[in-house]
Every structure is written in C-alpha cells, then in structure tokens.
mmCIF file of N, CA and C in Angstrom:
data_model
loop_
_atom_site.group_PDB
_atom_site.id
_atom_site.type_symbol
_atom_site.label_atom_id
_atom_site.label_comp_id
_atom_site.label_asym_id
_atom_site.label_seq_id
_atom_site.Cartn_x
_atom_site.Cartn_y
_atom_site.Cartn_z
ATOM 1 N N MET A 1 52.941 -27.855 80.065
ATOM 2 C CA MET A 1 51.657 -28.376 79.648
ATOM 3 C C MET A 1 51.178 -27.676 78.378
ATOM 4 N N GLU A 2 51.365 -26.380 78.318
ATOM 5 C CA GLU A 2 50.979 -25.609 77.130
ATOM 6 C C GLU A 2 51.764 -26.093 75.912
ATOM 7 N N LYS A 3 53.028 -26.404 76.130
ATOM 8 C CA LYS A 3 53.884 -26.880 75.044
ATOM 9 C C LYS A 3 53.384 -28.227 74.515
ATOM 10 N N ASN A 4 52.983 -29.103 75.419
ATOM 11 C CA ASN A 4 52.432 -30.402 75.022
ATOM 12 C C ASN A 4 51.147 -30.231 74.218
ATOM 13 N N ALA A 5 50.321 -29.308 74.647
ATOM 14 C CA ALA A 5 49.074 -29.041 73.928
ATOM 15 C C ALA A 5 49.367 -28.536 72.520
ATOM 16 N N GLN A 6 50.325 -27.639 72.393
ATOM 17 C CA GLN A 6 50.689 -27.107 71.072
ATOM 18 C C GLN A 6 51.230 -28.216 70.167
ATOM 19 N N GLN A 7 52.044 -29.102 70.742
ATOM 20 C CA GLN A 7 52.583 -30.214 69.963
ATOM 21 C C GLN A 7 51.470 -31.155 69.515
ATOM 22 N N ALA A 8 50.525 -31.412 70.395
ATOM 23 C CA ALA A 8 49.398 -32.280 70.053
ATOM 24 C C ALA A 8 48.564 -31.658 68.942
ATOM 25 N N ILE A 9 48.327 -30.370 69.040
ATOM 26 C CA ILE A 9 47.559 -29.664 68.007
ATOM 27 C C ILE A 9 48.299 -29.713 66.678
ATOM 28 N N ALA A 10 49.593 -29.464 66.709
ATOM 29 C CA ALA A 10 50.391 -29.497 65.481
ATOM 30 C C ALA A 10 50.375 -30.889 64.866
ATOM 31 N N SER A 11 50.468 -31.903 65.693
ATOM 32 C CA SER A 11 50.450 -33.282 65.216
ATOM 33 C C SER A 11 49.103 -33.625 64.579
ATOM 34 N N LEU A 12 48.020 -33.275 65.257
ATOM 35 C CA LEU A 12 46.680 -33.534 64.720
ATOM 36 C C LEU A 12 46.450 -32.775 63.420
ATOM 37 N N THR A 13 46.881 -31.545 63.375
ATOM 38 C CA THR A 13 46.723 -30.734 62.167
ATOM 39 C C THR A 13 47.504 -31.348 61.008
ATOM 40 N N ALA A 14 48.712 -31.812 61.275
ATOM 41 C CA ALA A 14 49.535 -32.425 60.230
ATOM 42 C C ALA A 14 48.896 -33.716 59.725
ATOM 43 N N ARG A 15 48.396 -34.542 60.641
ATOM 44 C CA ARG A 15 47.735 -35.791 60.224
ATOM 45 C C ARG A 15 46.475 -35.505 59.414
ATOM 46 N N HIS A 16 45.710 -34.524 59.856
ATOM 47 C CA HIS A 16 44.500 -34.159 59.119
ATOM 48 C C HIS A 16 44.860 -33.652 57.730
ATOM 49 N N SER A 17 45.857 -32.820 57.657
ATOM 50 C CA SER A 17 46.295 -32.276 56.374
ATOM 51 C C SER A 17 46.772 -33.388 55.446
ATOM 52 N N GLU A 18 47.503 -34.335 55.995
ATOM 53 C CA GLU A 18 48.007 -35.453 55.197
ATOM 54 C C GLU A 18 46.866 -36.330 54.688
ATOM 55 N N SER A 19 45.901 -36.627 55.554
ATOM 56 C CA SER A 19 44.772 -37.461 55.129
ATOM 57 C C SER A 19 43.924 -36.736 54.090
ATOM 58 N N GLN A 20 43.735 -35.439 54.254
ATOM 59 C CA GLN A 20 42.995 -34.657 53.263
ATOM 60 C C GLN A 20 43.742 -34.646 51.934
ATOM 61 N N SER A 21 45.044 -34.526 51.999
ATOM 62 C CA SER A 21 45.864 -34.524 50.794
ATOM 63 C C SER A 21 45.722 -35.842 50.044
ATOM 64 N N ILE A 22 45.754 -36.935 50.776
ATOM 65 C CA ILE A 22 45.603 -38.256 50.155
ATOM 66 C C ILE A 22 44.230 -38.381 49.510
ATOM 67 N N LEU A 23 43.187 -37.961 50.220
ATOM 68 C CA LEU A 23 41.831 -38.040 49.672
ATOM 69 C C LEU A 23 41.685 -37.185 48.417
ATOM 70 N N LEU A 24 42.232 -35.989 48.440
ATOM 71 C CA LEU A 24 42.124 -35.108 47.281
ATOM 72 C C LEU A 24 42.917 -35.651 46.097
ATOM 73 N N LYS A 25 44.065 -36.257 46.354
ATOM 74 C CA LYS A 25 44.837 -36.876 45.268
ATOM 75 C C LYS A 25 44.061 -38.030 44.650
ATOM 76 N N GLN A 26 43.444 -38.849 45.498
ATOM 77 C CA GLN A 26 42.642 -39.959 44.992
ATOM 78 C C GLN A 26 41.472 -39.448 44.158
ATOM 79 N N GLU A 27 40.830 -38.418 44.643
ATOM 80 C CA GLU A 27 39.708 -37.850 43.900
ATOM 81 C C GLU A 27 40.178 -37.248 42.581
ATOM 82 N N SER A 28 41.326 -36.614 42.596
ATOM 83 C CA SER A 28 41.890 -36.043 41.376
ATOM 84 C C SER A 28 42.212 -37.141 40.365
ATOM 85 N N GLN A 29 42.784 -38.235 40.834
ATOM 86 C CA GLN A 29 43.089 -39.352 39.942
ATOM 87 C C GLN A 29 41.813 -39.957 39.375
ATOM 88 N N ARG A 30 40.797 -40.095 40.219
ATOM 89 C CA ARG A 30 39.513 -40.623 39.759
ATOM 90 C C ARG A 30 38.891 -39.692 38.714
ATOM 91 N N LEU A 31 38.976 -38.394 38.958
ATOM 92 C CA LEU A 31 38.454 -37.414 38.011
ATOM 93 C C LEU A 31 39.206 -37.490 36.683
ATOM 94 N N ASP A 32 40.525 -37.619 36.740
ATOM 95 C CA ASP A 32 41.316 -37.719 35.516
ATOM 96 C C ASP A 32 40.951 -38.965 34.719
ATOM 97 N N LYS A 33 40.777 -40.090 35.404
ATOM 98 C CA LYS A 33 40.409 -41.333 34.719
ATOM 99 C C LYS A 33 39.019 -41.206 34.100
ATOM 100 N N TRP A 34 38.087 -40.641 34.848
ATOM 101 C CA TRP A 34 36.728 -40.444 34.338
ATOM 102 C C TRP A 34 36.758 -39.539 33.107
ATOM 103 N N ALA A 35 37.536 -38.457 33.185
ATOM 104 C CA ALA A 35 37.636 -37.515 32.069
ATOM 105 C C ALA A 35 38.229 -38.206 30.848
ATOM 106 N N GLU A 36 39.270 -38.977 31.064
ATOM 107 C CA GLU A 36 39.911 -39.684 29.954
ATOM 108 C C GLU A 36 38.934 -40.661 29.301
ATOM 109 N N ASP A 37 38.181 -41.396 30.113
ATOM 110 C CA ASP A 37 37.202 -42.344 29.581
ATOM 111 C C ASP A 37 36.115 -41.634 28.780
ATOM 112 N N LYS A 38 35.610 -40.525 29.324
ATOM 113 C CA LYS A 38 34.552 -39.782 28.624
ATOM 114 C C LYS A 38 35.051 -39.247 27.281
ATOM 115 N N ILE A 39 36.250 -38.684 27.276
ATOM 116 C CA ILE A 39 36.793 -38.105 26.048
ATOM 117 C C ILE A 39 37.080 -39.198 25.024
ATOM 118 N N LYS A 40 37.667 -40.308 25.472
ATOM 119 C CA LYS A 40 37.950 -41.411 24.549
ATOM 120 C C LYS A 40 36.669 -41.950 23.930
ATOM 121 N N ALA A 41 35.631 -42.104 24.742
ATOM 122 C CA ALA A 41 34.359 -42.614 24.232
ATOM 123 C C ALA A 41 33.777 -41.664 23.190
ATOM 124 N N SER A 42 33.804 -40.373 23.469
ATOM 125 C CA SER A 42 33.282 -39.388 22.515
ATOM 126 C C SER A 42 34.110 -39.374 21.238
ATOM 127 N N GLU A 43 35.427 -39.413 21.380
ATOM 128 C CA GLU A 43 36.293 -39.412 20.198
ATOM 129 C C GLU A 43 36.100 -40.675 19.369
ATOM 130 N N GLN A 44 35.856 -41.807 20.030
ATOM 131 C CA GLN A 44 35.620 -43.053 19.293
ATOM 132 C C GLN A 44 34.314 -42.972 18.515
ATOM 133 N N GLU A 45 33.289 -42.401 19.119
ATOM 134 C CA GLU A 45 32.017 -42.228 18.409
ATOM 135 C C GLU A 45 32.213 -41.363 17.169
ATOM 136 N N ILE A 46 32.979 -40.293 17.305
ATOM 137 C CA ILE A 46 33.237 -39.404 16.167
ATOM 138 C C ILE A 46 34.022 -40.151 15.093
ATOM 139 N N ALA A 47 35.009 -40.939 15.490
ATOM 140 C CA ALA A 47 35.794 -41.712 14.522
ATOM 141 C C ALA A 47 34.906 -42.716 13.790
ATOM 142 N N ASP A 48 33.982 -43.345 14.510
ATOM 143 C CA ASP A 48 33.056 -44.289 13.877
ATOM 144 C C ASP A 48 32.171 -43.581 12.855
ATOM 145 N N ILE A 49 31.680 -42.406 13.219
ATOM 146 C CA ILE A 49 30.844 -41.633 12.293
ATOM 147 C C ILE A 49 31.662 -41.198 11.077
ATOM 148 N N ASP A 50 32.920 -40.811 11.289
ATOM 149 C CA ASP A 50 33.785 -40.426 10.166
ATOM 150 C C ASP A 50 33.934 -41.582 9.181
ATOM 151 N N GLU A 51 34.100 -42.786 9.704
ATOM 152 C CA GLU A 51 34.198 -43.963 8.828
ATOM 153 C C GLU A 51 32.890 -44.181 8.076
ATOM 154 N N LYS A 52 31.790 -43.979 8.759
ATOM 155 C CA LYS A 52 30.484 -44.131 8.116
ATOM 156 C C LYS A 52 30.325 -43.099 6.999
ATOM 157 N N ILE A 53 30.773 -41.871 7.241
ATOM 158 C CA ILE A 53 30.695 -40.819 6.218
ATOM 159 C C ILE A 53 31.548 -41.191 5.015
ATOM 160 N N LYS A 54 32.738 -41.710 5.247
ATOM 161 C CA LYS A 54 33.595 -42.143 4.135
ATOM 162 C C LYS A 54 32.906 -43.217 3.303
ATOM 163 N N GLN A 55 32.263 -44.160 3.995
ATOM 164 C CA GLN A 55 31.561 -45.222 3.275
ATOM 165 C C GLN A 55 30.392 -44.652 2.481
ATOM 166 N N ILE A 56 29.665 -43.737 3.048
ATOM 167 C CA ILE A 56 28.535 -43.127 2.332
ATOM 168 C C ILE A 56 29.037 -42.380 1.101
ATOM 169 N N LYS A 57 30.168 -41.694 1.222
ATOM 170 C CA LYS A 57 30.726 -40.982 0.068
ATOM 171 C C LYS A 57 31.169 -41.957 -1.018
ATOM 172 N N ARG A 58 31.706 -43.105 -0.621
ATOM 173 C CA ARG A 58 32.059 -44.127 -1.623
ATOM 174 C C ARG A 58 30.802 -44.634 -2.314
ATOM 175 N N ASP A 59 29.756 -44.854 -1.502
ATOM 176 C CA ASP A 59 28.485 -45.306 -2.076
ATOM 177 C C ASP A 59 27.914 -44.256 -3.026
ATOM 178 N N LYS A 60 28.087 -42.993 -2.665
ATOM 179 C CA LYS A 60 27.574 -41.903 -3.510
ATOM 180 C C LYS A 60 28.250 -41.928 -4.880
ATOM 181 N N ASN A 61 29.544 -42.183 -4.894
ATOM 182 C CA ASN A 61 30.273 -42.234 -6.164
ATOM 183 C C ASN A 61 29.854 -43.423 -7.020
ATOM 184 N N GLN A 62 29.245 -44.417 -6.404
ATOM 185 C CA GLN A 62 28.818 -45.600 -7.146
ATOM 186 C C GLN A 62 27.313 -45.611 -7.407
ATOM 187 N N ALA A 63 26.643 -44.515 -7.108
ATOM 188 C CA ALA A 63 25.191 -44.442 -7.318
ATOM 189 C C ALA A 63 24.873 -44.641 -8.795
ATOM 190 N N ARG A 64 23.802 -45.412 -9.065
ATOM 191 C CA ARG A 64 23.449 -45.753 -10.444
ATOM 192 C C ARG A 64 22.452 -44.782 -11.067
ATOM 193 N N ASN A 65 21.642 -44.147 -10.216
ATOM 194 C CA ASN A 65 20.642 -43.227 -10.768
ATOM 195 C C ASN A 65 20.425 -42.063 -9.796
ATOM 196 N N LEU A 66 19.628 -41.101 -10.240
ATOM 197 C CA LEU A 66 19.401 -39.895 -9.441
ATOM 198 C C LEU A 66 18.656 -40.185 -8.142
ATOM 199 N N GLU A 67 17.735 -41.122 -8.194
ATOM 200 C CA GLU A 67 16.973 -41.463 -6.989
ATOM 201 C C GLU A 67 17.901 -42.025 -5.904
ATOM 202 N N GLU A 68 18.771 -42.920 -6.301
ATOM 203 C CA GLU A 68 19.736 -43.495 -5.361
ATOM 204 C C GLU A 68 20.701 -42.419 -4.854
ATOM 205 N N LEU A 69 21.121 -41.539 -5.764
ATOM 206 C CA LEU A 69 22.020 -40.452 -5.395
ATOM 207 C C LEU A 69 21.356 -39.519 -4.374
ATOM 208 N N ALA A 70 20.078 -39.206 -4.587
ATOM 209 C CA ALA A 70 19.349 -38.327 -3.666
ATOM 210 C C ALA A 70 19.232 -38.970 -2.282
ATOM 211 N N GLN A 71 18.952 -40.270 -2.262
ATOM 212 C CA GLN A 71 18.841 -40.966 -0.980
ATOM 213 C C GLN A 71 20.190 -40.972 -0.253
ATOM 214 N N ILE A 72 21.251 -41.223 -0.983
ATOM 215 C CA ILE A 72 22.580 -41.251 -0.371
ATOM 216 C C ILE A 72 22.966 -39.863 0.129
ATOM 217 N N GLU A 73 22.634 -38.828 -0.625
ATOM 218 C CA GLU A 73 22.915 -37.450 -0.188
ATOM 219 C C GLU A 73 22.173 -37.138 1.115
ATOM 220 N N GLY A 74 20.926 -37.608 1.212
ATOM 221 C CA GLY A 74 20.160 -37.420 2.451
ATOM 222 C C GLY A 74 20.823 -38.127 3.624
ATOM 223 N N ASP A 75 21.265 -39.358 3.379
ATOM 224 C CA ASP A 75 21.971 -40.104 4.425
ATOM 225 C C ASP A 75 23.252 -39.386 4.839
ATOM 226 N N LEU A 76 23.977 -38.872 3.833
ATOM 227 C CA LEU A 76 25.221 -38.164 4.105
ATOM 228 C C LEU A 76 24.956 -36.916 4.952
ATOM 229 N N LYS A 77 23.928 -36.182 4.575
ATOM 230 C CA LYS A 77 23.583 -34.968 5.312
ATOM 231 C C LYS A 77 23.220 -35.298 6.765
ATOM 232 N N ASN A 78 22.412 -36.337 6.968
ATOM 233 C CA ASN A 78 22.016 -36.731 8.326
ATOM 234 C C ASN A 78 23.213 -37.207 9.151
ATOM 235 N N THR A 79 24.091 -37.957 8.507
ATOM 236 C CA THR A 79 25.263 -38.475 9.214
ATOM 237 C C THR A 79 26.219 -37.344 9.579
ATOM 238 N N GLU A 80 26.401 -36.386 8.676
ATOM 239 C CA GLU A 80 27.256 -35.236 8.989
ATOM 240 C C GLU A 80 26.653 -34.394 10.105
ATOM 241 N N ARG A 81 25.335 -34.291 10.148
ATOM 242 C CA ARG A 81 24.652 -33.578 11.236
ATOM 243 C C ARG A 81 24.894 -34.305 12.565
ATOM 244 N N GLN A 82 24.819 -35.625 12.500
ATOM 245 C CA GLN A 82 25.081 -36.428 13.695
ATOM 246 C C GLN A 82 26.523 -36.224 14.171
ATOM 247 N N ARG A 83 27.469 -36.142 13.232
ATOM 248 C CA ARG A 83 28.869 -35.914 13.597
ATOM 249 C C ARG A 83 29.033 -34.549 14.261
ATOM 250 N N ARG A 84 28.353 -33.527 13.739
ATOM 251 C CA ARG A 84 28.428 -32.195 14.359
ATOM 252 C C ARG A 84 27.883 -32.227 15.786
ATOM 253 N N ARG A 85 26.778 -32.957 15.980
ATOM 254 C CA ARG A 85 26.213 -33.080 17.329
ATOM 255 C C ARG A 85 27.184 -33.793 18.272
ATOM 256 N N LEU A 86 27.831 -34.821 17.749
ATOM 257 C CA LEU A 86 28.807 -35.540 18.577
ATOM 258 C C LEU A 86 29.995 -34.655 18.926
ATOM 259 N N ARG A 87 30.433 -33.858 17.982
ATOM 260 C CA ARG A 87 31.533 -32.932 18.273
ATOM 261 C C ARG A 87 31.113 -31.921 19.337
ATOM 262 N N GLN A 88 29.885 -31.418 19.212
ATOM 263 C CA GLN A 88 29.383 -30.486 20.223
ATOM 264 C C GLN A 88 29.286 -31.184 21.575
ATOM 265 N N SER A 89 28.867 -32.437 21.540
ATOM 266 C CA SER A 89 28.796 -33.218 22.773
ATOM 267 C C SER A 89 30.181 -33.377 23.397
ATOM 268 N N LEU A 90 31.201 -33.565 22.563
ATOM 269 C CA LEU A 90 32.574 -33.658 23.064
ATOM 270 C C LEU A 90 32.974 -32.356 23.749
ATOM 271 N N PHE A 91 32.612 -31.238 23.145
ATOM 272 C CA PHE A 91 32.915 -29.943 23.765
ATOM 273 C C PHE A 91 32.177 -29.802 25.097
ATOM 274 N N ASP A 92 30.927 -30.271 25.133
ATOM 275 C CA ASP A 92 30.159 -30.223 26.383
ATOM 276 C C ASP A 92 30.811 -31.085 27.464
ATOM 277 N N VAL A 93 31.299 -32.254 27.057
ATOM 278 C CA VAL A 93 31.992 -33.139 28.001
ATOM 279 C C VAL A 93 33.244 -32.454 28.525
ATOM 280 N N GLN A 94 33.990 -31.806 27.644
ATOM 281 C CA GLN A 94 35.198 -31.105 28.068
ATOM 282 C C GLN A 94 34.857 -29.960 29.022
ATOM 283 N N ASP A 95 33.748 -29.263 28.763
ATOM 284 C CA ASP A 95 33.304 -28.208 29.681
ATOM 285 C C ASP A 95 32.938 -28.795 31.047
ATOM 286 N N GLU A 96 32.245 -29.932 31.033
ATOM 287 C CA GLU A 96 31.862 -30.590 32.283
ATOM 288 C C GLU A 96 33.103 -31.013 33.074
ATOM 289 N N ILE A 97 34.091 -31.525 32.364
ATOM 290 C CA ILE A 97 35.347 -31.925 33.010
ATOM 291 C C ILE A 97 36.017 -30.709 33.635
ATOM 292 N N GLU A 98 36.035 -29.614 32.901
ATOM 293 C CA GLU A 98 36.653 -28.387 33.417
ATOM 294 C C GLU A 98 35.932 -27.902 34.678
ATOM 295 N N GLU A 99 34.599 -28.001 34.685
ATOM 296 C CA GLU A 99 33.831 -27.605 35.868
ATOM 297 C C GLU A 99 34.176 -28.493 37.066
ATOM 298 N N GLN A 100 34.296 -29.797 36.814
ATOM 299 C CA GLN A 100 34.651 -30.724 37.891
ATOM 300 C C GLN A 100 36.039 -30.400 38.445
ATOM 301 N N ARG A 101 36.968 -30.092 37.549
ATOM 302 C CA ARG A 101 38.321 -29.748 37.996
ATOM 303 C C ARG A 101 38.316 -28.437 38.784
ATOM 304 N N ASP A 102 37.522 -27.472 38.331
ATOM 305 C CA ASP A 102 37.418 -26.204 39.064
ATOM 306 C C ASP A 102 36.865 -26.437 40.470
ATOM 307 N N GLU A 103 35.860 -27.304 40.561
ATOM 308 C CA GLU A 103 35.269 -27.612 41.866
ATOM 309 C C GLU A 103 36.303 -28.278 42.776
ATOM 310 N N LEU A 104 37.064 -29.207 42.225
ATOM 311 C CA LEU A 104 38.109 -29.867 43.011
ATOM 312 C C LEU A 104 39.160 -28.858 43.456
ATOM 313 N N PHE A 105 39.562 -27.969 42.558
ATOM 314 C CA PHE A 105 40.546 -26.945 42.897
ATOM 315 C C PHE A 105 40.017 -26.034 44.002
ATOM 316 N N SER A 106 38.742 -25.693 43.940
ATOM 317 C CA SER A 106 38.142 -24.856 44.989
ATOM 318 C C SER A 106 38.188 -25.559 46.341
ATOM 319 N N ARG A 107 37.912 -26.864 46.333
ATOM 320 C CA ARG A 107 37.973 -27.613 47.586
ATOM 321 C C ARG A 107 39.398 -27.663 48.120
ATOM 322 N N ILE A 108 40.360 -27.812 47.219
ATOM 323 C CA ILE A 108 41.761 -27.815 47.647
ATOM 324 C C ILE A 108 42.112 -26.465 48.256
ATOM 325 N N GLN A 109 41.680 -25.388 47.603
ATOM 326 C CA GLN A 109 41.958 -24.050 48.126
ATOM 327 C C GLN A 109 41.331 -23.857 49.505
ATOM 328 N N SER A 110 40.112 -24.357 49.678
ATOM 329 C CA SER A 110 39.461 -24.196 50.982
ATOM 330 C C SER A 110 40.189 -25.002 52.055
ATOM 331 N N GLN A 111 40.752 -26.142 51.671
ATOM 332 C CA GLN A 111 41.532 -26.928 52.629
ATOM 333 C C GLN A 111 42.791 -26.178 53.049
ATOM 334 N N LEU A 112 43.373 -25.450 52.107
ATOM 335 C CA LEU A 112 44.596 -24.717 52.415
ATOM 336 C C LEU A 112 44.351 -23.556 53.366
ATOM 337 N N THR A 113 43.139 -23.028 53.353
ATOM 338 C CA THR A 113 42.847 -21.858 54.181
ATOM 339 C C THR A 113 42.219 -22.217 55.525
ATOM 340 N N GLN A 114 42.177 -23.498 55.865
ATOM 341 C CA GLN A 114 41.622 -23.878 57.159
ATOM 342 C C GLN A 114 42.512 -23.357 58.277
ATOM 343 N N ASP A 115 41.858 -22.944 59.332
ATOM 344 C CA ASP A 115 42.636 -22.486 60.477
ATOM 345 C C ASP A 115 42.180 -23.229 61.733
ATOM 346 N N THR A 116 43.035 -23.253 62.683
ATOM 347 C CA THR A 116 42.771 -23.959 63.931
ATOM 348 C C THR A 116 42.553 -22.940 65.035
ATOM 349 N N LYS A 117 41.539 -23.193 65.843
ATOM 350 C CA LYS A 117 41.260 -22.310 66.972
ATOM 351 C C LYS A 117 41.433 -23.101 68.258
ATOM 352 N N ILE A 118 42.000 -22.465 69.202
ATOM 353 C CA ILE A 118 42.187 -23.086 70.513
ATOM 354 C C ILE A 118 41.225 -22.411 71.478
ATOM 355 N N ALA A 119 40.449 -23.229 72.147
ATOM 356 C CA ALA A 119 39.506 -22.699 73.130
ATOM 357 C C ALA A 119 39.583 -23.558 74.387
ATOM 358 N N HIS A 120 39.608 -22.917 75.497
ATOM 359 C CA HIS A 120 39.596 -23.641 76.766
ATOM 360 C C HIS A 120 38.157 -24.052 77.033
ATOM 361 N N LEU A 121 37.936 -25.337 77.091
ATOM 362 C CA LEU A 121 36.589 -25.840 77.304
ATOM 363 C C LEU A 121 36.235 -25.902 78.787
ATOM 364 N N PHE A 122 37.192 -26.250 79.581
ATOM 365 C CA PHE A 122 36.940 -26.303 81.015
ATOM 366 C C PHE A 122 38.274 -26.201 81.752
ATOM 367 N N THR A 123 38.181 -25.883 82.999
ATOM 368 C CA THR A 123 39.362 -25.782 83.856
ATOM 369 C C THR A 123 39.144 -26.689 85.055
ATOM 370 N N ILE A 124 40.159 -27.445 85.357
ATOM 371 C CA ILE A 124 40.072 -28.336 86.514
ATOM 372 C C ILE A 124 40.945 -27.750 87.616
ATOM 373 N N GLN A 125 40.371 -27.717 88.775
ATOM 374 C CA GLN A 125 41.108 -27.193 89.926
ATOM 375 C C GLN A 125 40.950 -28.186 91.066
ATOM 376 N N TRP A 126 42.015 -28.459 91.741
ATOM 377 C CA TRP A 126 41.944 -29.371 92.876
ATOM 378 C C TRP A 126 42.904 -28.927 93.967
ATOM 379 N N THR A 127 42.620 -29.431 95.090
ATOM 380 C CA THR A 127 43.492 -29.154 96.241
ATOM 381 C C THR A 127 43.876 -30.479 96.879
ATOM 382 N N ILE A 128 45.058 -30.495 97.419
ATOM 383 C CA ILE A 128 45.539 -31.702 98.087
ATOM 384 C C ILE A 128 45.523 -31.426 99.584
ATOM 385 N N ASN A 129 44.876 -32.253 100.299
ATOM 386 C CA ASN A 129 44.779 -32.113 101.759
ATOM 387 C C ASN A 129 45.605 -33.141 102.463
#
C-alpha cells in the first residue's frame, strides 16, 4: 500500500511539473512576442524620426533666407530631441522586458524548488466479525 501511495505521489508530481512547464513555456513565448513587438515599434518610430531629420536637413540646405533657416534649425533641434527621447524610451522598454524576464525566471526557479510533503490525514481501522 505504501508503494502504491509513493507511485501515486510521483505520478501526480510529474503531471504537475509537466503542466507547469507547459504554462511557463507558453508564458515565455508570449513574453518574447510582446518584447519583439515593443522593440520593433520603438525602432520603427526612431527610423521614422531619422527620415524626418534627413528631410529637415535637405530643407535646411535649400533655405532661401536667414528667417527660414532659423525656423528649420528650430525644427531640426526639436526633432533631434524627440529622437533622443524615443531612444531613451527604447532603453526603458528593454529594461522593462529584462524585468519581466527576471520575474519569469524567478517563478521558474521557485517551481524547481517545490517539495512534496506526505502527511497522514486519517487512519481507518476496522474489524471483521
């Protein structure tokens, strides 16, 4: 009977471990996809701003007077500031992704350290007459 109980416990533990593994893999895949989407979106915004900066620089070279040149320089300065903010935002996104991965890794580690306890909840005794 003790042997059957041990086998049942081992079986339940293995099934639980397998289901947890599947859930953690799914969560990891979801996290990777989310991270990829966030990074691609940020990089696309930066690429769009880079194109805008190139266009502003072309416009600057074609400025007809000082007033127009000053306005274009102001636009260029603001756009470059926006690009710096977007780059910083990309770094923030990467930090957030790293935190999410650390949290997932911590959960995986805690799953690995789970232990099983056996406790007798009740004892049945009978007599045959």
